[in-house]
PDB file of C-alpha atoms in Angstrom:
ATOM      1  CA  MET A   1      13.226  25.104  -1.193  1.00  0.00           C
ATOM      2  CA  VAL A   2      13.621  21.531  -2.467  1.00  0.00           C
ATOM      3  CA  ASP A   3      16.080  22.648  -5.137  1.00  0.00           C
ATOM      4  CA  ARG A   4      18.067  24.539  -2.531  1.00  0.00           C
ATOM      5  CA  LEU A   5      18.320  21.476  -0.290  1.00  0.00           C
ATOM      6  CA  ALA A   6      19.159  19.038  -3.087  1.00  0.00           C
ATOM      7  CA  ASN A   7      22.920  19.580  -2.926  1.00  0.00           C
ATOM      8  CA  SER A   8      23.222  20.606   0.702  1.00  0.00           C
ATOM      9  CA  GLU A   9      25.457  18.738   3.133  1.00  0.00           C
ATOM     10  CA  ALA A  10      22.606  18.477   5.629  1.00  0.00           C
ATOM     11  CA  ASN A  11      20.373  16.685   3.114  1.00  0.00           C
ATOM     12  CA  THR A  12      23.173  14.336   2.061  1.00  0.00           C
ATOM     13  CA  ARG A  13      23.860  13.514   5.698  1.00  0.00           C
ATOM     14  CA  ARG A  14      20.181  12.837   6.466  1.00  0.00           C
ATOM     15  CA  ILE A  15      19.807  10.481   3.504  1.00  0.00           C
ATOM     16  CA  SER A  16      23.015   8.683   4.485  1.00  0.00           C
ATOM     17  CA  ILE A  17      21.611   8.111   7.968  1.00  0.00           C
ATOM     18  CA  VAL A  18      18.461   6.562   6.476  1.00  0.00           C
ATOM     19  CA  GLU A  19      20.568   4.269   4.280  1.00  0.00           C
ATOM     20  CA  ASN A  20      22.607   3.158   7.281  1.00  0.00           C
ATOM     21  CA  CYS A  21      19.463   2.415   9.287  1.00  0.00           C
ATOM     22  CA  PHE A  22      18.351  -0.090   6.618  1.00  0.00           C
ATOM     23  CA  GLY A  23      21.824  -1.609   6.402  1.00  0.00           C
ATOM     24  CA  ALA A  24      23.163  -3.778   3.601  1.00  0.00           C
ATOM     25  CA  ALA A  25      19.716  -5.238   2.852  1.00  0.00           C
ATOM     26  CA  GLY A  26      18.358  -1.833   1.823  1.00  0.00           C
ATOM     27  CA  GLN A  27      18.796  -0.209  -1.563  1.00  0.00           C
ATOM     28  CA  PRO A  28      21.008   2.896  -1.920  1.00  0.00           C
ATOM     29  CA  LEU A  29      18.924   6.055  -1.652  1.00  0.00           C
ATOM     30  CA  THR A  30      21.415   8.800  -2.474  1.00  0.00           C
ATOM     31  CA  ILE A  31      21.050  10.114  -6.030  1.00  0.00           C
ATOM     32  CA  PRO A  32      21.536  13.612  -7.469  1.00  0.00           C
ATOM     33  CA  GLY A  33      18.551  15.859  -6.843  1.00  0.00           C
ATOM     34  CA  ARG A  34      16.884  13.641  -4.252  1.00  0.00           C
ATOM     35  CA  VAL A  35      15.730  15.400  -1.091  1.00  0.00           C
ATOM     36  CA  LEU A  36      14.448  13.932   2.161  1.00  0.00           C
ATOM     37  CA  ILE A  37      11.255  15.874   2.854  1.00  0.00           C
ATOM     38  CA  GLY A  38      10.158  14.245   6.106  1.00  0.00           C
ATOM     39  CA  GLU A  39       9.848  11.065   8.129  1.00  0.00           C
ATOM     40  CA  GLY A  40       7.723   9.518  10.824  1.00  0.00           C
ATOM     41  CA  VAL A  41       5.953   6.475  12.194  1.00  0.00           C
ATOM     42  CA  LEU A  42       2.581   5.611  10.672  1.00  0.00           C
ATOM     43  CA  THR A  43       0.222   2.764  11.457  1.00  0.00           C
ATOM     44  CA  LYS A  44      -0.009   0.577   8.369  1.00  0.00           C
ATOM     45  CA  LEU A  45      -3.043  -1.656   8.209  1.00  0.00           C
ATOM     46  CA  CYS A  46      -1.805  -5.118   7.442  1.00  0.00           C
ATOM     47  CA  ARG A  47      -3.566  -8.374   6.780  1.00  0.00           C
ATOM     48  CA  LYS A  48      -3.596  -9.613  10.350  1.00  0.00           C
ATOM     49  CA  LYS A  49      -3.491  -6.424  12.405  1.00  0.00           C
ATOM     50  CA  PRO A  50      -2.344  -2.779  12.318  1.00  0.00           C
ATOM     51  CA  LYS A  51       1.418  -2.415  12.602  1.00  0.00           C
ATOM     52  CA  ALA A  52       3.778   0.526  13.110  1.00  0.00           C
ATOM     53  CA  ARG A  53       6.008   1.245  10.128  1.00  0.00           C
ATOM     54  CA  GLN A  54       8.688   3.881   9.628  1.00  0.00           C
ATOM     55  CA  PHE A  55       8.026   6.065   6.568  1.00  0.00           C
ATOM     56  CA  PHE A  56      10.396   8.393   4.743  1.00  0.00           C
ATOM     57  CA  LEU A  57       9.087  10.883   2.197  1.00  0.00           C
ATOM     58  CA  PHE A  58      11.540  12.013  -0.469  1.00  0.00           C
ATOM     59  CA  ASN A  59      10.747  14.376  -3.322  1.00  0.00           C
ATOM     60  CA  ASP A  60      10.519  11.439  -5.754  1.00  0.00           C
ATOM     61  CA  ILE A  61       9.911   8.285  -3.712  1.00  0.00           C
ATOM     62  CA  LEU A  62       8.165   7.041  -0.575  1.00  0.00           C
ATOM     63  CA  VAL A  63      10.168   4.555   1.481  1.00  0.00           C
ATOM     64  CA  TYR A  64       8.956   2.483   4.416  1.00  0.00           C
ATOM     65  CA  GLY A  65      10.128  -0.431   6.503  1.00  0.00           C
ATOM     66  CA  ASN A  66       9.670  -2.456   9.649  1.00  0.00           C
ATOM     67  CA  ILE A  67      10.951  -0.926  12.867  1.00  0.00           C
ATOM     68  CA  VAL A  68      13.631  -3.046  14.537  1.00  0.00           C
ATOM     69  CA  ILE A  69      15.140  -0.314  16.724  1.00  0.00           C
ATOM     70  CA  GLN A  70      13.507   3.104  16.493  1.00  0.00           C
ATOM     71  CA  LYS A  71      15.731   5.634  14.685  1.00  0.00           C
ATOM     72  CA  LYS A  72      18.543   3.087  14.527  1.00  0.00           C
ATOM     73  CA  LYS A  73      17.560   0.005  12.557  1.00  0.00           C
ATOM     74  CA  TYR A  74      14.844  -0.855  10.035  1.00  0.00           C
ATOM     75  CA  ASN A  75      14.331  -3.782   7.664  1.00  0.00           C
ATOM     76  CA  LYS A  76      11.981  -4.956   4.878  1.00  0.00           C
ATOM     77  CA  GLN A  77      12.624  -1.799   2.874  1.00  0.00           C
ATOM     78  CA  HIS A  78       9.935  -0.855   0.336  1.00  0.00           C
ATOM     79  CA  ILE A  79      10.369   1.918  -2.238  1.00  0.00           C
ATOM     80  CA  ILE A  80       7.369   3.461  -4.022  1.00  0.00           C
ATOM     81  CA  PRO A  81       7.892   5.894  -6.939  1.00  0.00           C
ATOM     82  CA  LEU A  82       5.737   8.934  -6.200  1.00  0.00           C
ATOM     83  CA  GLU A  83       4.817   9.436  -9.850  1.00  0.00           C
ATOM     84  CA  ASN A  84       2.562   6.381  -9.522  1.00  0.00           C
ATOM     85  CA  VAL A  85       0.942   7.405  -6.228  1.00  0.00           C
ATOM     86  CA  THR A  86      -2.537   8.748  -5.599  1.00  0.00           C
ATOM     87  CA  ILE A  87      -3.923   9.291  -2.113  1.00  0.00           C
ATOM     88  CA  ASP A  88      -7.468   9.428  -0.725  1.00  0.00           C
ATOM     89  CA  SER A  89      -8.568  10.407   2.748  1.00  0.00           C
ATOM     90  CA  ILE A  90     -10.354   7.840   4.936  1.00  0.00           C
ATOM     91  CA  GLN A  91     -13.134   8.894   7.290  1.00  0.00           C
ATOM     92  CA  ASP A  92     -12.519   8.356  10.995  1.00  0.00           C
ATOM     93  CA  GLU A  93     -14.238   5.324  12.431  1.00  0.00           C
ATOM     94  CA  GLY A  94     -13.612   3.376  15.624  1.00  0.00           C
ATOM     95  CA  ASP A  95     -10.163   3.441  17.181  1.00  0.00           C
ATOM     96  CA  LEU A  96      -8.328   4.122  13.939  1.00  0.00           C
ATOM     97  CA  ARG A  97      -8.401   7.776  12.967  1.00  0.00           C
ATOM     98  CA  ASN A  98      -6.516  10.233  10.766  1.00  0.00           C
ATOM     99  CA  GLY A  99      -6.057   7.812   7.896  1.00  0.00           C
ATOM    100  CA  TRP A 100      -5.657   7.827   4.142  1.00  0.00           C
ATOM    101  CA  LEU A 101      -5.114   5.411   1.288  1.00  0.00           C
ATOM    102  CA  ILE A 102      -1.831   5.193  -0.578  1.00  0.00           C
ATOM    103  CA  LYS A 103      -2.685   3.741  -3.984  1.00  0.00           C
ATOM    104  CA  THR A 104      -0.328   2.535  -6.705  1.00  0.00           C
ATOM    105  CA  PRO A 105      -0.701   0.160  -9.661  1.00  0.00           C
ATOM    106  CA  THR A 106       1.236  -2.555  -7.843  1.00  0.00           C
ATOM    107  CA  LYS A 107       0.190  -2.118  -4.208  1.00  0.00           C
ATOM    108  CA  SER A 108      -2.426  -0.156  -2.286  1.00  0.00           C
ATOM    109  CA  PHE A 109      -2.848   0.153   1.454  1.00  0.00           C
ATOM    110  CA  ALA A 110      -4.160   2.319   4.281  1.00  0.00           C
ATOM    111  CA  VAL A 111      -2.089   4.209   6.823  1.00  0.00           C
ATOM    112  CA  TYR A 112      -3.016   6.224   9.890  1.00  0.00           C
ATOM    113  CA  ALA A 113      -1.245   9.115  11.594  1.00  0.00           C
ATOM    114  CA  ALA A 114      -1.263   9.914  15.313  1.00  0.00           C
ATOM    115  CA  THR A 115      -3.064  13.256  14.893  1.00  0.00           C
ATOM    116  CA  ALA A 116      -5.207  15.124  12.379  1.00  0.00           C
ATOM    117  CA  THR A 117      -2.433  17.697  11.959  1.00  0.00           C
ATOM    118  CA  GLU A 118       0.106  15.006  11.160  1.00  0.00           C
ATOM    119  CA  LYS A 119      -2.277  13.467   8.633  1.00  0.00           C
ATOM    120  CA  SER A 120      -2.797  16.809   6.941  1.00  0.00           C
ATOM    121  CA  GLU A 121       0.938  17.474   6.748  1.00  0.00           C
ATOM    122  CA  TRP A 122       1.692  14.045   5.286  1.00  0.00           C
ATOM    123  CA  MET A 123      -1.067  14.308   2.674  1.00  0.00           C
ATOM    124  CA  ASN A 124      -0.140  17.860   1.695  1.00  0.00           C
ATOM    125  CA  HIS A 125       3.540  17.019   1.299  1.00  0.00           C
ATOM    126  CA  ILE A 126       2.833  13.849  -0.689  1.00  0.00           C
ATOM    127  CA  ASN A 127       0.435  15.659  -3.003  1.00  0.00           C
ATOM    128  CA  LYS A 128       2.932  18.483  -3.509  1.00  0.00           C
ATOM    129  CA  CYS A 129       5.746  16.066  -4.391  1.00  0.00           C
ATOM    130  CA  VAL A 130       3.534  14.125  -6.807  1.00  0.00           C
ATOM    131  CA  SER A 131       2.311  17.338  -8.421  1.00  0.00           C
ATOM    132  CA  ASP A 132       5.855  18.655  -8.880  1.00  0.00           C
ATOM    133  CA  LEU A 133       7.043  15.372 -10.384  1.00  0.00           C
ATOM    134  CA  LEU A 134       4.172  15.164 -12.853  1.00  0.00           C
ATOM    135  CA  SER A 135       4.628  18.808 -13.792  1.00  0.00           C
ATOM    136  CA  LYS A 136       8.302  18.263 -14.590  1.00  0.00           C
ATOM    137  CA  SER A 137       7.760  15.024 -16.514  1.00  0.00           C
ATOM    138  CA  GLY A 138       4.587  16.063 -18.326  1.00  0.00           C
ATOM    139  CA  LYS A 139       2.964  12.780 -17.354  1.00  0.00           C
ATOM    140  CA  THR A 140      -0.646  12.398 -16.247  1.00  0.00           C
ATOM    141  CA  PRO A 141      -1.677  11.004 -12.843  1.00  0.00           C
ATOM    142  CA  SER A 142      -2.080   7.236 -12.705  1.00  0.00           C
ATOM    143  CA  ASN A 143      -5.711   6.137 -12.992  1.00  0.00           C
ATOM    144  CA  GLU A 144      -5.010   2.493 -12.170  1.00  0.00           C
ATOM    145  CA  HIS A 145      -4.325   1.103  -8.738  1.00  0.00           C
ATOM    146  CA  ALA A 146      -4.148  -2.283  -7.087  1.00  0.00           C
ATOM    147  CA  ALA A 147      -7.022  -3.357  -4.892  1.00  0.00           C
ATOM    148  CA  VAL A 148      -6.878  -2.794  -1.155  1.00  0.00           C
ATOM    149  CA  TRP A 149      -7.423  -6.253   0.295  1.00  0.00           C
ATOM    150  CA  VAL A 150     -10.381  -6.840   2.590  1.00  0.00           C
ATOM    151  CA  PRO A 151      -8.850  -8.065   5.874  1.00  0.00           C
ATOM    152  CA  ASP A 152      -9.178 -11.674   6.960  1.00  0.00           C
ATOM    153  CA  SER A 153     -11.119 -10.685  10.069  1.00  0.00           C
ATOM    154  CA  GLU A 154     -13.909  -9.120   8.030  1.00  0.00           C
ATOM    155  CA  ALA A 155     -14.890 -12.340   6.253  1.00  0.00           C
ATOM    156  CA  THR A 156     -16.084 -15.476   8.018  1.00  0.00           C
ATOM    157  CA  VAL A 157     -17.576 -16.798   4.767  1.00  0.00           C
ATOM    158  CA  CYS A 158     -16.612 -16.427   1.111  1.00  0.00           C
ATOM    159  CA  MET A 159     -17.542 -12.966  -0.159  1.00  0.00           C
ATOM    160  CA  ARG A 160     -18.540 -14.350  -3.561  1.00  0.00           C
ATOM    161  CA  CYS A 161     -20.558 -17.541  -3.000  1.00  0.00           C
ATOM    162  CA  GLN A 162     -21.648 -16.461   0.511  1.00  0.00           C
ATOM    163  CA  LYS A 163     -21.676 -20.134   1.499  1.00  0.00           C
ATOM    164  CA  ALA A 164     -18.217 -21.490   2.179  1.00  0.00           C
ATOM    165  CA  LYS A 165     -17.181 -20.948   5.796  1.00  0.00           C
ATOM    166  CA  PHE A 166     -13.520 -20.364   6.512  1.00  0.00           C
ATOM    167  CA  THR A 167     -11.768 -22.793   8.854  1.00  0.00           C
ATOM    168  CA  PRO A 168      -8.148 -23.823   9.466  1.00  0.00           C
ATOM    169  CA  VAL A 169      -8.691 -26.348   6.667  1.00  0.00           C
ATOM    170  CA  ASN A 170     -10.796 -24.185   4.326  1.00  0.00           C
ATOM    171  CA  ARG A 171      -8.367 -21.315   3.865  1.00  0.00           C
ATOM    172  CA  ARG A 172      -9.023 -17.723   2.930  1.00  0.00           C
ATOM    173  CA  HIS A 173      -7.755 -16.487  -0.423  1.00  0.00           C
ATOM    174  CA  HIS A 174      -7.689 -12.989  -1.902  1.00  0.00           C
ATOM    175  CA  CYS A 175      -8.678 -11.938  -5.394  1.00  0.00           C
ATOM    176  CA  ARG A 176      -5.870  -9.788  -6.747  1.00  0.00           C
ATOM    177  CA  LYS A 177      -8.285  -7.697  -8.801  1.00  0.00           C
ATOM    178  CA  CYS A 178     -11.101  -6.837  -6.378  1.00  0.00           C
ATOM    179  CA  GLY A 179      -9.449  -7.642  -3.043  1.00  0.00           C
ATOM    180  CA  PHE A 180     -12.343  -9.804  -1.802  1.00  0.00           C
ATOM    181  CA  VAL A 181     -11.752 -12.690   0.605  1.00  0.00           C
ATOM    182  CA  VAL A 182     -12.863 -15.792  -1.274  1.00  0.00           C
ATOM    183  CA  CYS A 183     -12.817 -19.578  -0.988  1.00  0.00           C
ATOM    184  CA  GLY A 184     -10.688 -21.874  -3.129  1.00  0.00           C
ATOM    185  CA  PRO A 185     -13.449 -22.993  -5.526  1.00  0.00           C
ATOM    186  CA  CYS A 186     -14.408 -19.356  -6.176  1.00  0.00           C
ATOM    187  CA  SER A 187     -10.821 -18.387  -7.026  1.00  0.00           C
ATOM    188  CA  GLU A 188      -9.319 -21.241  -9.006  1.00  0.00           C
ATOM    189  CA  LYS A 189      -8.577 -19.140 -12.080  1.00  0.00           C
ATOM    190  CA  ARG A 190      -5.510 -17.055 -12.836  1.00  0.00           C
ATOM    191  CA  PHE A 191      -5.209 -13.906 -14.931  1.00  0.00           C
ATOM    192  CA  LEU A 192      -2.242 -11.783 -15.950  1.00  0.00           C
ATOM    193  CA  LEU A 193      -2.288  -8.378 -14.248  1.00  0.00           C
ATOM    194  CA  PRO A 194       0.974  -6.881 -15.596  1.00  0.00           C
ATOM    195  CA  SER A 195       1.118  -4.062 -13.066  1.00  0.00           C
ATOM    196  CA  GLN A 196       1.137  -6.551 -10.191  1.00  0.00           C
ATOM    197  CA  SER A 197       3.074  -9.555 -11.477  1.00  0.00           C
ATOM    198  CA  SER A 198       4.828 -11.012 -14.484  1.00  0.00           C
ATOM    199  CA  LYS A 199       2.878 -14.231 -13.947  1.00  0.00           C
ATOM    200  CA  PRO A 200      -0.901 -14.852 -13.861  1.00  0.00           C
ATOM    201  CA  VAL A 201      -2.287 -14.259 -10.365  1.00  0.00           C
ATOM    202  CA  ARG A 202      -5.269 -15.579  -8.420  1.00  0.00           C
ATOM    203  CA  ILE A 203      -8.560 -13.828  -9.105  1.00  0.00           C
ATOM    204  CA  CYS A 204     -12.158 -14.668  -8.270  1.00  0.00           C
ATOM    205  CA  ASP A 205     -14.564 -16.085 -10.852  1.00  0.00           C
ATOM    206  CA  PHE A 206     -16.533 -12.830 -10.994  1.00  0.00           C
ATOM    207  CA  CYS A 207     -13.486 -10.721 -11.881  1.00  0.00           C
ATOM    208  CA  TYR A 208     -12.242 -13.388 -14.277  1.00  0.00           C
ATOM    209  CA  ASP A 209     -15.466 -13.214 -16.276  1.00  0.00           C
ATOM    210  CA  LEU A 210     -15.317  -9.419 -16.390  1.00  0.00           C
ATOM    211  CA  LEU A 211     -11.647  -9.318 -17.321  1.00  0.00           C
ATOM    212  CA  SER A 212     -12.094 -12.001 -19.990  1.00  0.00           C
ATOM    213  CA  SER A 213     -14.955 -10.056 -21.545  1.00  0.00           C
ATOM    214  CA  GLY A 214     -13.015  -6.778 -21.409  1.00  0.00           C
ATOM    215  CA  GLU A 215     -15.268  -5.130 -18.816  1.00  0.00           C
ATOM    216  CA  MET A 216     -12.337  -3.813 -16.812  1.00  0.00           C
ATOM    217  CA  THR A 217     -14.137  -0.723 -15.494  1.00  0.00           C
ATOM    218  CA  ALA A 218     -17.013  -2.748 -14.105  1.00  0.00           C
ATOM    219  CA  CYS A 219     -14.628  -5.040 -12.298  1.00  0.00           C
ATOM    220  CA  GLN A 220     -12.729  -2.156 -10.754  1.00  0.00           C
ATOM    221  CA  SER A 221     -15.886  -0.428  -9.569  1.00  0.00           C
ATOM    222  CA  THR A 222     -16.936  -3.467  -7.573  1.00  0.00           C
ATOM    223  CA  ARG A 223     -13.780  -3.098  -5.503  1.00  0.00           C
ATOM    224  CA  SER A 224     -14.391   0.576  -4.838  1.00  0.00           C
ATOM    225  CA  ASP A 225     -17.887  -0.201  -3.609  1.00  0.00           C
ATOM    226  CA  SER A 226     -16.630  -2.980  -1.362  1.00  0.00           C
ATOM    227  CA  TYR A 227     -14.039  -0.719   0.231  1.00  0.00           C
ATOM    228  CA  SER A 228     -16.548   1.965   1.126  1.00  0.00           C
ATOM    229  CA  GLN A 229     -18.788  -0.651   2.739  1.00  0.00           C
ATOM    230  CA  SER A 230     -16.059  -2.479   4.614  1.00  0.00           C
ATOM    231  CA  PRO A 231     -15.395  -1.593   8.272  1.00  0.00           C
ATOM    232  CA  LYS A 232     -12.456   0.726   8.674  1.00  0.00           C
ATOM    233  CA  SER A 233     -11.101  -0.957  11.783  1.00  0.00           C
ATOM    234  CA  SER A 234      -8.665  -3.259  10.011  1.00  0.00           C
ATOM    235  CA  LEU A 235      -8.470  -2.529   6.320  1.00  0.00           C
ATOM    236  CA  ASN A 236      -5.270  -3.719   4.746  1.00  0.00           C
ATOM    237  CA  ASP A 237      -3.267  -4.592   1.727  1.00  0.00           C
ATOM    238  CA  VAL A 238      -1.484  -7.803   0.888  1.00  0.00           C
ATOM    239  CA  SER A 239      -0.311 -10.136   3.602  1.00  0.00           C
ATOM    240  CA  ASP A 240       1.966  -8.002   5.708  1.00  0.00           C
ATOM    241  CA  ASP A 241       3.189 -10.178   8.542  1.00  0.00           C
ATOM    242  CA  ASP A 242       6.575  -9.738   6.914  1.00  0.00           C
ATOM    243  CA  ASP A 243       5.377  -7.066   4.508  1.00  0.00           C
ATOM    244  CA  ASP A 244       6.805  -8.867   1.491  1.00  0.00           C
ATOM    245  CA  GLU A 245       4.440 -11.788   1.024  1.00  0.00           C
ATOM    246  CA  ASP A 246       2.711 -10.447  -2.072  1.00  0.00           C
ATOM    247  CA  SER A 247       2.283 -13.991  -3.363  1.00  0.00           C
ATOM    248  CA  SER A 248       0.393 -15.174  -0.281  1.00  0.00           C
ATOM    249  CA  ASP A 249      -3.281 -16.007  -0.650  1.00  0.00           C
TER     250      ASP A 249
END
């Protein structure tokens, strides 16, 4: 079906509409063989609070942006190559239901659909697109992904030293490796994480010691444990007030 739609006028028209909705600030999306599979509004869990984002699923990329005028104008376009994506379901808890993680080496975050059916459709379509891409390229699924940041609201004290209280003066920072909310003294070091940045990024002392000693697996597992223990009400990725502040602490 995807191959049949690839060169159809209807598909070309739909992709053109998406391009126009992002305007000049968005990247061109029309390339040979690309098909728009589906679109919809999902709740993306951001650093400060959950926010509605418009998502577009193509057969090779996932695109999302801020909603300025529904179905007419979007900004802050983000493009994620599907070859690098893995997804995991999130159990329902509290007001946020029907969610899953979208994980990539550079950025990982949680999204929620309006219904269980919508969630199932999104996950099935994403998995199918990823599977088809990997099958064609002969590549293996990515086994590395960026940490999902623990939200600001879930940490009143540093998650490493358990002593420093956060105030307007004593700011929260995030370790780029484990995603913990930490104080300044516990995150003074920098380490190069090539998948996330071309420059050394802030990490906590615990992850720095593990990374420096080569214990990468141990460091990654601490983040997985923290995610499963963290409340699901406001899990998020990097600072997303503008959804492009990857360098924010």
